[in-house]
Short mmCIF file of C-alpha atoms and ligand atoms in Angstrom, two decimals:
data_model
loop_
_atom_site.label_atom_id
_atom_site.label_comp_id
_atom_site.label_asym_id
_atom_site.label_seq_id
_atom_site.Cartn_x
_atom_site.Cartn_y
_atom_site.Cartn_z
CA UNK A 1 105.52 86.09 105.47
CA UNK A 2 107.07 85.54 102.02
CA UNK A 3 104.89 83.57 99.59
CA UNK A 4 106.67 82.03 96.59
CA UNK A 5 104.60 82.14 93.37
CA UNK A 6 104.86 78.69 91.79
CA UNK A 7 104.30 79.90 88.24
CA UNK A 8 105.37 76.67 86.59
CA UNK A 9 103.71 74.96 83.66
CA UNK A 10 103.54 71.51 85.16
CA UNK A 11 104.03 69.29 88.15
CA UNK A 12 107.51 68.08 87.13
CA UNK A 13 108.93 71.62 87.02
CA UNK A 14 107.16 72.52 90.25
CA UNK A 15 108.57 69.61 92.22
CA UNK A 16 112.02 70.01 90.70
CA UNK A 17 111.96 73.53 92.18
CA UNK A 18 110.48 72.55 95.56
CA UNK A 19 112.99 69.76 96.01
CA UNK A 20 115.78 72.35 96.36
CA UNK A 21 114.31 73.46 99.69
CA UNK A 22 114.34 71.45 102.87
CA UNK A 23 112.18 73.74 104.94
CA UNK A 24 108.43 74.40 105.01
CA UNK A 25 107.47 77.17 102.59
CA UNK A 26 104.39 79.30 101.85
CA UNK A 27 103.62 78.94 98.14
CA UNK A 28 101.09 80.36 95.71
CA UNK A 29 99.43 78.10 93.15
CA UNK A 30 97.68 80.03 90.41
CA UNK A 31 95.48 79.24 87.45
CA UNK A 32 98.31 78.05 85.19
CA UNK A 33 99.44 75.20 87.41
CA UNK A 34 96.03 74.36 88.89
CA UNK A 35 94.36 74.11 85.50
CA UNK A 36 97.24 72.00 84.16
CA UNK A 37 97.40 69.53 87.02
CA UNK A 38 94.08 69.70 88.84
CA UNK A 39 93.34 69.58 92.57
CA UNK A 40 95.74 66.69 93.17
CA UNK A 41 98.72 69.02 92.92
CA UNK A 42 97.49 70.83 96.04
CA UNK A 43 97.43 67.59 98.03
CA UNK A 44 100.93 66.73 96.82
CA UNK A 45 102.37 70.11 97.76
CA UNK A 46 100.66 69.97 101.14
CA UNK A 47 102.10 66.51 101.73
CA UNK A 48 105.55 68.14 101.62
CA UNK A 49 104.50 70.36 104.52
CA UNK A 50 104.10 73.62 102.62
CA UNK A 51 101.32 76.18 103.17
CA UNK A 52 99.29 77.20 100.15
CA UNK A 53 97.68 80.34 98.77
CA UNK A 54 95.32 79.10 96.04
CA UNK A 55 95.07 82.05 93.66
CA UNK A 56 92.10 81.23 91.41
CA UNK A 57 90.31 84.60 91.68
CA UNK A 58 86.75 83.27 91.56
CA UNK A 59 84.16 85.57 89.96
CA UNK A 60 80.65 84.35 89.05
CA UNK A 61 77.08 84.51 90.35
CA UNK A 62 76.92 84.04 94.15
CA UNK A 63 75.48 80.53 94.04
CA UNK A 64 78.16 79.24 91.66
CA UNK A 65 80.99 80.81 93.67
CA UNK A 66 79.55 79.37 96.89
CA UNK A 67 79.54 75.85 95.40
CA UNK A 68 83.02 76.28 93.93
CA UNK A 69 84.39 77.43 97.29
CA UNK A 70 82.62 74.61 99.05
CA UNK A 71 84.48 72.15 96.79
CA UNK A 72 87.80 73.97 97.13
CA UNK A 73 87.40 73.97 100.92
CA UNK A 74 88.13 70.25 100.84
CA UNK A 75 91.66 71.00 99.65
CA UNK A 76 92.37 72.64 103.01
CA UNK A 77 94.48 75.53 101.69
CA UNK A 78 95.55 78.47 103.82
CA UNK A 79 94.56 81.45 101.66
CA UNK A 80 92.08 81.55 98.78
CA UNK A 81 90.61 84.43 96.79
CA UNK A 82 87.76 85.93 94.77
CA UNK A 83 87.31 89.11 92.72
CA UNK A 84 85.79 91.93 94.79
CA UNK A 85 84.08 93.14 91.60
CA UNK A 86 81.69 90.19 91.98
CA UNK A 87 80.06 92.23 94.76
CA UNK A 88 79.32 91.84 98.46
CA UNK A 89 76.69 89.14 97.98
CA UNK A 90 79.11 87.02 95.96
CA UNK A 91 81.88 87.47 98.52
CA UNK A 92 79.52 86.50 101.36
CA UNK A 93 78.47 83.42 99.39
CA UNK A 94 82.13 82.49 98.85
CA UNK A 95 82.72 82.69 102.59
CA UNK A 96 79.67 80.56 103.34
CA UNK A 97 80.81 77.94 100.84
CA UNK A 98 84.23 77.75 102.46
CA UNK A 99 82.99 77.60 106.02
CA UNK A 100 80.26 75.04 105.35
CA UNK A 101 83.04 72.60 104.55
CA UNK A 102 85.01 73.68 107.61
CA UNK A 103 87.79 75.52 105.80
CA UNK A 104 89.66 77.92 108.05
CA UNK A 105 91.41 79.52 105.07
CA UNK A 106 91.74 83.27 104.89
CA UNK A 107 89.41 84.47 102.16
CA UNK A 108 90.78 87.55 100.43
CA UNK A 109 89.64 89.64 97.47
CA UNK A 110 91.38 91.03 94.42
CA UNK A 111 90.41 94.72 94.22
CA UNK A 112 91.53 96.14 90.87
CA UNK A 113 94.21 94.12 89.12
CA UNK A 114 97.50 95.96 88.96
CA UNK A 115 97.31 95.57 85.18
CA UNK A 116 94.31 97.93 85.22
CA UNK A 117 95.17 101.63 84.98
CA UNK A 118 92.98 104.72 85.33
CA UNK A 119 92.46 105.08 81.59
CA UNK A 120 91.26 101.51 81.18
CA UNK A 121 89.11 101.70 84.30
CA UNK A 122 87.44 104.95 83.19
CA UNK A 123 87.14 104.31 79.45
CA UNK A 124 86.66 100.54 79.14
CA UNK A 125 85.12 99.49 82.42
CA UNK A 126 83.23 102.78 82.81
CA UNK A 127 84.26 103.11 86.45
CA UNK A 128 84.94 106.79 87.08
CA UNK A 129 87.55 108.31 89.39
CA UNK A 130 91.03 107.24 90.43
CA UNK A 131 92.07 103.60 90.78
CA UNK A 132 92.89 104.09 94.46
CA UNK A 133 89.32 105.26 95.21
CA UNK A 134 87.94 102.12 93.58
CA UNK A 135 90.48 99.94 95.41
CA UNK A 136 89.48 101.46 98.77
CA UNK A 137 85.77 100.96 98.08
CA UNK A 138 86.30 97.34 96.95
CA UNK A 139 88.42 96.69 100.06
CA UNK A 140 85.63 98.10 102.23
CA UNK A 141 83.13 95.86 100.41
CA UNK A 142 85.36 92.85 101.08
CA UNK A 143 85.48 93.80 104.75
CA UNK A 144 81.72 94.27 104.86
CA UNK A 145 81.30 90.77 103.40
CA UNK A 146 83.43 89.37 106.24
CA UNK A 147 86.57 88.66 104.23
CA UNK A 148 90.00 88.69 105.85
CA UNK A 149 91.80 91.01 103.46
CA UNK A 150 92.80 91.83 99.91
CA UNK A 151 95.43 91.26 97.25
CA UNK A 152 96.79 94.66 96.29
CA UNK A 153 99.78 96.67 95.17
CA UNK A 154 102.18 97.58 98.00
CA UNK A 155 101.48 101.19 97.01
CA UNK A 156 97.84 100.75 98.07
CA UNK A 157 98.51 99.16 101.46
CA UNK A 158 98.58 102.34 103.51
CA UNK A 159 95.29 103.63 102.09
CA UNK A 160 93.59 100.24 102.57
CA UNK A 161 94.77 99.95 106.17
CA UNK A 162 93.49 103.48 106.81
CA UNK A 163 89.96 102.59 105.74
CA UNK A 164 89.77 98.90 106.73
CA UNK A 165 91.99 98.86 109.83
CA UNK A 166 95.42 97.43 110.44
CA UNK A 167 94.23 93.86 111.00
CA UNK A 168 92.78 93.67 107.49
CA UNK A 169 95.35 91.52 105.67
CA UNK A 170 97.23 92.77 102.62
CA UNK A 171 98.87 90.30 100.24
CA UNK A 172 101.13 92.08 97.78
CA UNK A 173 102.88 91.03 94.57
CA UNK A 174 105.10 93.41 92.59
CA UNK A 175 108.08 92.84 94.87
CA UNK A 176 111.63 93.11 93.57
CA UNK A 177 114.90 93.06 95.53
CA UNK A 178 117.02 96.05 94.54
CA UNK A 179 119.46 93.91 92.51
CA UNK A 180 116.78 91.94 90.68
CA UNK A 181 115.26 92.19 87.18
CA UNK A 182 111.96 94.09 87.03
CA UNK A 183 110.43 91.68 84.42
CA UNK A 184 106.94 92.85 83.40
CA UNK A 185 106.08 94.40 86.78
CA UNK A 186 105.52 98.13 86.41
CA UNK A 187 105.44 99.57 89.91
CA UNK A 188 107.73 97.64 92.20
CA UNK A 189 108.68 97.70 95.87
CA UNK A 190 111.66 96.09 97.60
CA UNK A 191 111.08 93.56 100.41
CA UNK A 192 112.46 96.04 102.99
CA UNK A 193 110.19 98.81 101.74
CA UNK A 194 107.20 96.42 101.72
CA UNK A 195 107.80 95.71 105.39
CA UNK A 196 107.99 99.42 106.18
CA UNK A 197 104.74 100.08 104.33
CA UNK A 198 102.97 97.40 106.37
CA UNK A 199 102.43 94.60 103.79
CA UNK A 200 101.49 91.44 105.69
CA UNK A 201 102.39 88.88 103.02
CA UNK A 202 104.57 89.49 99.98
CA UNK A 203 104.23 87.32 96.87
CA UNK A 204 107.50 86.80 95.02
CA UNK A 205 107.88 84.75 91.85
CA UNK A 206 110.66 85.17 89.32
CA UNK A 207 113.28 86.78 91.63
CA UNK A 208 113.26 83.38 93.39
CA UNK A 209 112.13 80.85 90.76
CA UNK A 210 114.50 82.16 88.07
CA UNK A 211 117.44 82.84 90.40
CA UNK A 212 120.67 80.93 89.92
CA UNK A 213 120.38 79.84 93.54
CA UNK A 214 116.66 79.96 94.47
CA UNK A 215 117.23 78.93 98.09
CA UNK A 216 119.70 81.72 98.67
CA UNK A 217 117.47 84.24 96.86
CA UNK A 218 114.50 83.21 99.02
CA UNK A 219 116.49 83.45 102.26
CA UNK A 220 117.78 86.91 101.38
CA UNK A 221 114.28 88.18 100.53
CA UNK A 222 112.86 86.67 103.70
CA UNK A 223 115.61 88.23 105.80
CA UNK A 224 115.05 91.64 104.17
CA UNK A 225 111.31 91.41 104.71
CA UNK A 226 111.42 90.19 108.29
CA UNK A 227 114.12 92.57 109.55
O1 C5P B 1 107.33 86.72 89.13
P1 C5P B 1 106.59 87.76 89.93
O2 C5P B 1 107.26 88.06 91.25
O3 C5P B 1 106.30 89.00 89.13
O4 C5P B 1 105.19 87.04 90.27
C1 C5P B 1 104.17 87.70 90.91
C2 C5P B 1 103.00 86.79 91.06
O5 C5P B 1 101.91 87.54 91.57
C3 C5P B 1 102.50 86.18 89.75
O6 C5P B 1 101.96 84.89 90.08
C4 C5P B 1 101.41 87.11 89.30
O7 C5P B 1 100.42 86.48 88.53
C5 C5P B 1 100.83 87.55 90.65
N1 C5P B 1 100.15 88.81 90.62
C6 C5P B 1 100.74 90.00 90.22
N2 C5P B 1 100.04 91.17 90.24
C7 C5P B 1 98.77 91.17 90.64
C8 C5P B 1 98.14 90.00 91.06
C9 C5P B 1 98.87 88.83 91.03
O8 C5P B 1 101.91 90.00 89.87
N3 C5P B 1 98.12 92.31 90.70
#
């Protein structure tokens, strides 16, 4: 599945983009758009028939995250996430909050952000070892809490599937078609390669949203990923 990152500053720009497509899409709404427009934007995107990954990366004490998820459950999105660094108790609370309001959304966890490198992790966060070891442990914690999967780099998918099993979902940004600009992504993977690696969902933003013909760019990426 290809998820388009709707990294737009407001509703007008978002709908101007969505209007180019006349097929149901899977889209990601992140903090920028959600904080600008509020929960109503989710209802409006859903009304167009699109599926939604709500990427708000909740991270707080368990009780607060549970209540936040309970409220977000009413939006009836398809994927939603928390930070695994909040711990197993927080992740369990998030799941309880979602389910008590009957959300069937996949709950996934961010392990280490791809903007975090070994040096920062060791020296600033005081987490020793390699990033991949931390990512595997956080993925295992997410699994232990009953979550459905993780957001991760495509380069971490194999290791995560090894420890958490192949049904544990991986949602991966950092995807670039071979002919596309790299932007600020450091370690990138093509859609074809992502498929080979075993990524379940790829998140693609600028290669589609900034393309001259976004519909064609989306179709090409989808074709590359599915075949
Ligand atoms: O435009 P681009 O394809 O780089 O967009 C990728 C999307 O995935 C953005 O919304 C970005 O915030 C998000 N993301 C990421 N790397 C992570 C987590 C999320 O690029 N580790």
